Amino acid sequence: MMSSEEMELIVNSGRLPVGWEIKKLCDICEIEKNQGIYNNLPYVGMENIESNTAKFIGSYQPQTVKSSTFRFNHNHILYGRLRPYLNKVLAPNFQGHCSTEIFPIKPSECLNKNFLLYWLLMDSTVNNINKTCTGARMPRANMTAVFEFDFPLPPLPEQKRIVAILDEAFEGIDRAISNTEKNLSNARELFESYLNSIFSQKGEGWEEKKLEDV
């Protein structure tokens, strides 16, 4: 089985397994800028993509915005080019429209879109993209430069196998986070219950005073 760390090691080592190829990113996907004013479609802004997790934290309800946006569908990867160190990438399973700070990237038939998603999420990819930025206050990735990056392309069945492994790993992380939050919530409730019982059940020798007196 391949972990995300092992995938990153393969990508950065220069020693590719048999059957893998090196392609320019521009040769295996393209940015589709179908720009306009769209109604009756869910909207994705930069604030609607969680950093580092590829989670959509917006609403699926239709939303119209005043400025023009890019239209996308389930075939695209959405990449947030503004402040790329925030690592905002999404593989939508719905059609909608997004901020023009988010570029809809359409993979070719030889590239699994979720394989591209995980490649974009890798720390080394984020660091390399961040180096292309222009603008000090509002840095934006230079997508022309990014699309000249070398991309390690396994055969399609191998891409799907790696994606399945990484999907499972991400699900495991989500479960661990959920369990930790639940345990913290349970501990907090237990503490509050114990605290309430102490102050509600007076012991021998206890007396009541005004707070201002003590």
Coordinates of C-alpha atoms in Angstrom, one line a residue:
M1 CA 0.0 0.0 0.0
M2 CA 1.1 3.6 -0.7
S3 CA 0.9 6.4 1.8
S4 CA 0.8 10.1 0.9
E5 CA 4.4 10.3 2.2
E6 CA 5.5 7.5 -0.2
M7 CA 3.7 9.2 -3.1
E8 CA 5.5 12.4 -2.4
L9 CA 8.8 10.5 -2.1
I10 CA 8.3 9.0 -5.6
V11 CA 7.3 12.3 -7.1
N12 CA 10.4 14.1 -5.7
S13 CA 13.0 11.4 -6.1
G14 CA 13.1 11.4 -9.9
R15 CA 13.1 7.6 -9.9
L16 CA 9.8 6.5 -11.3
P17 CA 8.3 3.0 -11.1
V18 CA 7.9 1.0 -14.3
G19 CA 5.1 2.4 -16.5
W20 CA 5.1 5.9 -15.0
E21 CA 5.9 8.9 -17.3
I22 CA 6.8 12.5 -16.8
K23 CA 4.5 14.9 -18.5
K24 CA 4.1 18.7 -18.5
L25 CA 1.0 19.6 -16.6
C26 CA -0.2 21.5 -19.6
D27 CA -0.2 18.3 -21.7
I28 CA -2.6 16.5 -19.5
C29 CA -5.1 19.1 -18.3
E30 CA -6.3 22.6 -19.1
I31 CA -7.9 25.6 -17.4
E32 CA -11.5 26.2 -18.6
K33 CA -12.6 29.8 -18.0
N34 CA -16.3 29.8 -18.9
Q35 CA -17.0 33.2 -17.5
G36 CA -20.4 34.9 -17.0
I37 CA -23.2 35.8 -14.6
Y38 CA -24.8 32.6 -13.5
N39 CA -28.1 32.0 -11.7
N40 CA -29.6 28.9 -10.0
L41 CA -26.2 27.3 -9.3
P42 CA -24.3 26.7 -6.1
Y43 CA -21.4 29.1 -5.6
V44 CA -17.9 28.4 -4.5
G45 CA -15.7 31.2 -3.1
M46 CA -12.2 30.9 -1.5
E47 CA -13.9 30.9 1.9
N48 CA -15.9 27.8 0.9
I49 CA -12.9 25.5 0.6
E50 CA -11.2 24.3 3.7
S51 CA -7.4 24.6 3.6
N52 CA -5.4 21.3 3.2
T53 CA -8.4 19.0 3.3
A54 CA -10.2 19.6 0.0
K55 CA -13.5 19.9 1.8
F56 CA -16.4 22.0 0.6
I57 CA -17.7 24.1 3.5
G58 CA -20.2 26.2 1.6
S59 CA -23.8 25.8 0.7
Y60 CA -25.3 23.7 -2.1
Q61 CA -28.2 26.2 -2.4
P62 CA -28.2 28.3 -5.6
Q63 CA -26.5 31.7 -5.1
T64 CA -26.0 34.6 -7.5
V65 CA -23.1 37.0 -7.0
K66 CA -22.8 40.5 -8.5
S67 CA -19.5 39.9 -10.4
S68 CA -18.9 37.4 -13.2
T69 CA -17.8 33.9 -12.2
F70 CA -16.4 30.7 -13.8
R71 CA -18.8 27.8 -14.4
F72 CA -17.7 24.3 -13.4
N73 CA -19.0 20.7 -13.2
H74 CA -18.0 17.4 -11.6
N75 CA -15.3 16.9 -14.3
H76 CA -13.2 19.8 -12.9
I77 CA -10.7 20.3 -10.1
L78 CA -11.1 23.8 -8.5
Y79 CA -7.8 25.4 -7.6
G80 CA -7.6 28.5 -5.5
R81 CA -4.7 30.6 -7.0
L82 CA -5.0 33.4 -4.4
R83 CA -2.5 32.9 -1.6
P84 CA -1.7 29.4 -2.8
Y85 CA 0.0 28.6 0.6
L86 CA -3.6 28.3 1.9
N87 CA -3.8 25.1 -0.2
K88 CA -7.4 25.4 -1.3
V89 CA -8.3 22.7 -3.8
L90 CA -11.7 21.0 -4.4
A91 CA -12.9 18.1 -6.5
P92 CA -16.6 19.0 -6.8
N93 CA -19.3 16.4 -7.2
F94 CA -21.8 19.0 -8.4
Q95 CA -22.0 21.7 -11.1
G96 CA -21.9 25.4 -10.0
H97 CA -20.0 28.6 -10.4
C98 CA -16.9 29.9 -8.6
S99 CA -14.9 33.0 -7.9
T100 CA -12.5 34.0 -10.6
E101 CA -9.7 33.5 -8.0
I102 CA -10.5 29.8 -8.4
F103 CA -9.6 28.2 -11.7
P104 CA -11.6 25.2 -13.0
I105 CA -9.0 22.6 -14.2
K106 CA -10.2 19.8 -16.5
P107 CA -8.0 16.7 -16.6
S108 CA -7.6 14.8 -19.9
E109 CA -8.8 11.2 -20.2
C110 CA -5.4 9.9 -19.1
L111 CA -5.5 11.7 -15.8
N112 CA -7.8 10.8 -12.9
K113 CA -9.0 14.0 -11.4
N114 CA -8.6 12.9 -7.8
F115 CA -5.0 11.8 -8.5
L116 CA -4.5 15.4 -9.7
L117 CA -6.2 16.6 -6.5
Y118 CA -3.8 14.8 -4.2
W119 CA -0.8 16.0 -6.2
L120 CA -1.9 19.6 -5.8
L121 CA -2.4 19.0 -2.1
M122 CA 1.2 17.8 -1.5
D123 CA 3.4 20.0 0.5
S124 CA 6.1 20.0 -2.2
T125 CA 3.6 21.0 -4.9
V126 CA 2.3 23.8 -2.6
N127 CA 5.8 25.1 -2.0
N128 CA 6.7 25.0 -5.7
I129 CA 3.5 26.8 -6.7
N130 CA 4.0 29.4 -4.0
K131 CA 7.4 30.3 -5.5
T132 CA 5.6 31.4 -8.7
C133 CA 3.6 34.0 -6.9
T134 CA 3.4 37.6 -7.9
G135 CA 2.1 40.4 -5.8
A136 CA 3.1 41.0 -2.2
R137 CA -0.2 41.9 -0.5
M138 CA -2.4 39.5 -2.5
P139 CA 0.0 36.9 -3.9
R140 CA -1.4 34.8 -6.8
A141 CA 0.0 31.7 -8.4
N142 CA 1.4 32.2 -11.9
M143 CA -0.7 29.4 -13.5
T144 CA 1.3 29.7 -16.8
A145 CA 4.4 28.7 -14.9
V146 CA 2.5 26.1 -12.9
F147 CA 1.3 24.4 -16.0
E148 CA 5.0 24.0 -17.1
F149 CA 5.6 21.8 -14.0
D150 CA 6.7 18.2 -14.5
F151 CA 3.9 15.8 -13.5
P152 CA 4.5 12.1 -12.7
L153 CA 1.8 10.2 -14.5
P154 CA 1.2 6.5 -13.7
P155 CA -1.0 4.3 -15.8
L156 CA -4.7 5.0 -15.2
P157 CA -5.4 1.8 -13.2
E158 CA -2.4 2.7 -10.9
Q159 CA -3.7 6.2 -10.4
K160 CA -7.1 4.8 -9.3
R161 CA -5.4 2.4 -6.9
I162 CA -3.3 5.2 -5.3
V163 CA -6.4 7.4 -5.1
A164 CA -8.3 4.6 -3.3
I165 CA -5.5 4.3 -0.7
L166 CA -5.3 8.0 -0.1
D167 CA -9.1 8.3 0.2
E168 CA -9.0 5.6 2.9
A169 CA -6.2 7.5 4.7
F170 CA -8.1 10.8 4.6
E171 CA -11.2 9.0 5.9
G172 CA -9.1 7.6 8.8
I173 CA -7.9 11.1 9.6
D174 CA -11.4 12.4 9.6
R175 CA -12.5 9.6 12.0
A176 CA -9.7 10.3 14.3
I177 CA -10.5 14.0 14.4
S178 CA -14.2 13.3 15.0
N179 CA -13.4 10.8 17.8
T180 CA -11.0 13.3 19.5
E181 CA -13.6 16.1 19.3
K182 CA -16.2 13.7 20.8
N183 CA -13.9 12.7 23.6
L184 CA -13.2 16.3 24.4
S185 CA -16.9 17.1 24.4
N186 CA -17.6 14.1 26.7
A187 CA -14.8 15.2 29.1
R188 CA -16.2 18.8 29.2
E189 CA -19.7 17.6 30.0
L190 CA -18.4 15.3 32.8
F191 CA -16.4 18.1 34.3
E192 CA -19.3 20.5 34.2
S193 CA -21.6 17.9 35.7
Y194 CA -19.2 17.3 38.5
L195 CA -18.7 21.0 39.1
N196 CA -22.5 21.5 39.3
S197 CA -22.9 18.7 41.8
I198 CA -20.3 20.2 44.1
F199 CA -22.0 23.6 44.3
S200 CA -25.6 22.3 44.4
Q201 CA -25.1 19.6 47.1
K202 CA -24.0 21.5 50.2
G203 CA -21.9 19.6 52.7
E204 CA -21.7 19.8 56.5
G205 CA -20.5 23.2 57.7
W206 CA -21.3 25.0 54.4
E207 CA -23.0 28.4 54.6
E208 CA -24.3 30.8 52.1
K209 CA -22.8 34.2 51.6
K210 CA -23.3 37.1 49.2
L211 CA -20.6 37.1 46.6
E212 CA -19.7 40.7 47.5
D213 CA -19.0 39.6 51.1
V214 CA -16.4 37.1 50.1

